[in-house]
PDB file of C-alpha atoms in Angstrom:
ATOM      1  CA  MET A   1      -8.452  19.393   3.479  1.00  0.00           C
ATOM      2  CA  ALA A   2      -6.445  18.982   6.688  1.00  0.00           C
ATOM      3  CA  GLU A   3      -5.820  22.733   6.890  1.00  0.00           C
ATOM      4  CA  ALA A   4      -9.555  23.287   6.534  1.00  0.00           C
ATOM      5  CA  GLY A   5     -10.129  21.085   9.591  1.00  0.00           C
ATOM      6  CA  ARG A   6     -11.747  18.194   7.738  1.00  0.00           C
ATOM      7  CA  VAL A   7     -11.465  14.730   9.289  1.00  0.00           C
ATOM      8  CA  GLU A   8     -11.100  12.733   6.048  1.00  0.00           C
ATOM      9  CA  PRO A   9      -7.286  13.069   5.756  1.00  0.00           C
ATOM     10  CA  VAL A  10      -6.801  11.803   9.312  1.00  0.00           C
ATOM     11  CA  VAL A  11      -9.153   8.859   8.835  1.00  0.00           C
ATOM     12  CA  MET A  12      -7.660   7.889   5.472  1.00  0.00           C
ATOM     13  CA  THR A  13      -4.068   8.190   6.686  1.00  0.00           C
ATOM     14  CA  SER A  14      -4.852   6.170   9.812  1.00  0.00           C
ATOM     15  CA  PHE A  15      -6.490   3.456   7.714  1.00  0.00           C
ATOM     16  CA  ILE A  16      -3.526   3.259   5.322  1.00  0.00           C
ATOM     17  CA  ALA A  17      -1.067   3.193   8.244  1.00  0.00           C
ATOM     18  CA  GLY A  18      -3.040   0.356   9.859  1.00  0.00           C
ATOM     19  CA  VAL A  19      -3.064  -1.710   6.673  1.00  0.00           C
ATOM     20  CA  LEU A  20       0.672  -1.168   6.160  1.00  0.00           C
ATOM     21  CA  PHE A  21       1.285  -2.138   9.799  1.00  0.00           C
ATOM     22  CA  ILE A  22      -0.585  -5.421   9.360  1.00  0.00           C
ATOM     23  CA  TRP A  23       1.239  -6.100   6.084  1.00  0.00           C
ATOM     24  CA  GLY A  24       4.510  -5.405   7.904  1.00  0.00           C
ATOM     25  CA  ILE A  25       3.667  -7.971  10.579  1.00  0.00           C
ATOM     26  CA  PHE A  26       3.065 -10.543   7.834  1.00  0.00           C
ATOM     27  CA  ALA A  27       6.349  -9.583   6.172  1.00  0.00           C
ATOM     28  CA  LEU A  28       8.206 -10.093   9.457  1.00  0.00           C
ATOM     29  CA  SER A  29       6.470 -13.436   9.899  1.00  0.00           C
ATOM     30  CA  GLY A  30       7.461 -14.466   6.381  1.00  0.00           C
ATOM     31  CA  ALA A  31      11.056 -13.475   7.112  1.00  0.00           C
ATOM     32  CA  GLY A  32      11.039 -15.639  10.242  1.00  0.00           C
ATOM     33  CA  VAL A  33      11.412 -12.722  12.670  1.00  0.00           C
ATOM     34  CA  THR A  34       8.082 -13.393  14.371  1.00  0.00           C
ATOM     35  CA  ARG A  35       5.997 -16.518  14.755  1.00  0.00           C
ATOM     36  CA  ARG A  36       4.360 -17.949  11.661  1.00  0.00           C
ATOM     37  CA  LEU A  37       0.949 -16.427  11.038  1.00  0.00           C
ATOM     38  CA  PRO A  38      -2.029 -18.266   9.531  1.00  0.00           C
ATOM     39  CA  LEU A  39      -2.534 -17.838   5.767  1.00  0.00           C
ATOM     40  CA  LEU A  40       0.965 -16.385   5.518  1.00  0.00           C
ATOM     41  CA  LYS A  41       1.687 -17.393   1.923  1.00  0.00           C
ATOM     42  CA  THR A  42      -1.744 -16.300   0.725  1.00  0.00           C
ATOM     43  CA  VAL A  43      -1.524 -12.891   2.408  1.00  0.00           C
ATOM     44  CA  ILE A  44       2.039 -12.279   1.178  1.00  0.00           C
ATOM     45  CA  PHE A  45       0.971 -13.223  -2.360  1.00  0.00           C
ATOM     46  CA  LEU A  46      -2.087 -10.937  -2.263  1.00  0.00           C
ATOM     47  CA  VAL A  47      -0.087  -8.031  -0.837  1.00  0.00           C
ATOM     48  CA  ALA A  48       2.538  -8.457  -3.550  1.00  0.00           C
ATOM     49  CA  ILE A  49      -0.129  -8.506  -6.270  1.00  0.00           C
ATOM     50  CA  MET A  50      -1.874  -5.403  -4.883  1.00  0.00           C
ATOM     51  CA  LEU A  51       1.337  -3.406  -4.538  1.00  0.00           C
ATOM     52  CA  ILE A  52       2.679  -4.398  -7.956  1.00  0.00           C
ATOM     53  CA  GLY A  53      -0.725  -3.639  -9.465  1.00  0.00           C
ATOM     54  CA  ARG A  54      -0.775  -0.190  -7.838  1.00  0.00           C
ATOM     55  CA  GLY A  55       2.760   0.461  -9.015  1.00  0.00           C
ATOM     56  CA  ILE A  56       1.966  -0.424 -12.613  1.00  0.00           C
ATOM     57  CA  ALA A  57      -1.586   0.934 -12.880  1.00  0.00           C
ATOM     58  CA  PHE A  58      -0.875   4.546 -11.953  1.00  0.00           C
ATOM     59  CA  PRO A  59      -1.619   5.892 -15.476  1.00  0.00           C
ATOM     60  CA  VAL A  60      -5.143   4.485 -15.166  1.00  0.00           C
ATOM     61  CA  ILE A  61      -5.625   5.810 -11.619  1.00  0.00           C
ATOM     62  CA  MET A  62      -4.207   9.317 -12.249  1.00  0.00           C
ATOM     63  CA  PRO A  63      -7.387  10.829 -13.777  1.00  0.00           C
ATOM     64  CA  ILE A  64      -9.394   9.854 -10.680  1.00  0.00           C
ATOM     65  CA  PHE A  65      -7.160  12.093  -8.524  1.00  0.00           C
ATOM     66  CA  PRO A  66      -6.276  15.056 -10.764  1.00  0.00           C
ATOM     67  CA  SER A  67      -4.934  17.190  -7.899  1.00  0.00           C
ATOM     68  CA  ASN A  68      -1.937  14.888  -7.335  1.00  0.00           C
ATOM     69  CA  SER A  69       1.261  15.910  -9.077  1.00  0.00           C
ATOM     70  CA  LEU A  70       3.188  13.787 -11.541  1.00  0.00           C
ATOM     71  CA  THR A  71       6.032  13.636  -9.008  1.00  0.00           C
ATOM     72  CA  PHE A  72       3.647  12.152  -6.443  1.00  0.00           C
ATOM     73  CA  TRP A  73       2.485   9.513  -8.926  1.00  0.00           C
ATOM     74  CA  LEU A  74       5.995   8.560 -10.014  1.00  0.00           C
ATOM     75  CA  VAL A  75       7.444   8.370  -6.490  1.00  0.00           C
ATOM     76  CA  SER A  76       4.487   6.579  -4.878  1.00  0.00           C
ATOM     77  CA  SER A  77       4.188   4.143  -7.791  1.00  0.00           C
ATOM     78  CA  ALA A  78       7.900   3.363  -7.680  1.00  0.00           C
ATOM     79  CA  LEU A  79       7.669   2.732  -3.934  1.00  0.00           C
ATOM     80  CA  CYS A  80       4.632   0.482  -4.362  1.00  0.00           C
ATOM     81  CA  LEU A  81       6.394  -1.432  -7.113  1.00  0.00           C
ATOM     82  CA  LEU A  82       9.531  -1.832  -4.978  1.00  0.00           C
ATOM     83  CA  MET A  83       7.516  -3.033  -1.982  1.00  0.00           C
ATOM     84  CA  GLY A  84       5.483  -5.402  -4.150  1.00  0.00           C
ATOM     85  CA  VAL A  85       8.573  -6.963  -5.674  1.00  0.00           C
ATOM     86  CA  SER A  86      10.071  -7.282  -2.189  1.00  0.00           C
ATOM     87  CA  TYR A  87       6.984  -9.128  -0.982  1.00  0.00           C
ATOM     88  CA  ALA A  88       7.017 -11.343  -4.063  1.00  0.00           C
TER      89      ALA A  88
END
């Protein structure tokens, strides 16, 4: 899609990067590196649940995106699971 000049990959990647950036700020706050943010425990809990859920639910999600390889699913799911457990 990116090679074809479509804007969707850029928008989606930017959105994901922004969400991960915000989650990273909350992780740093939880680790005491930055000031304590409001709703810190709630956000950390929700992030952990979402990442662990994504890491475990990949067999259910795979048919929705048939163009992704098995390697992609295994690596990205393992990373999500690792990040989720780290947040937890």
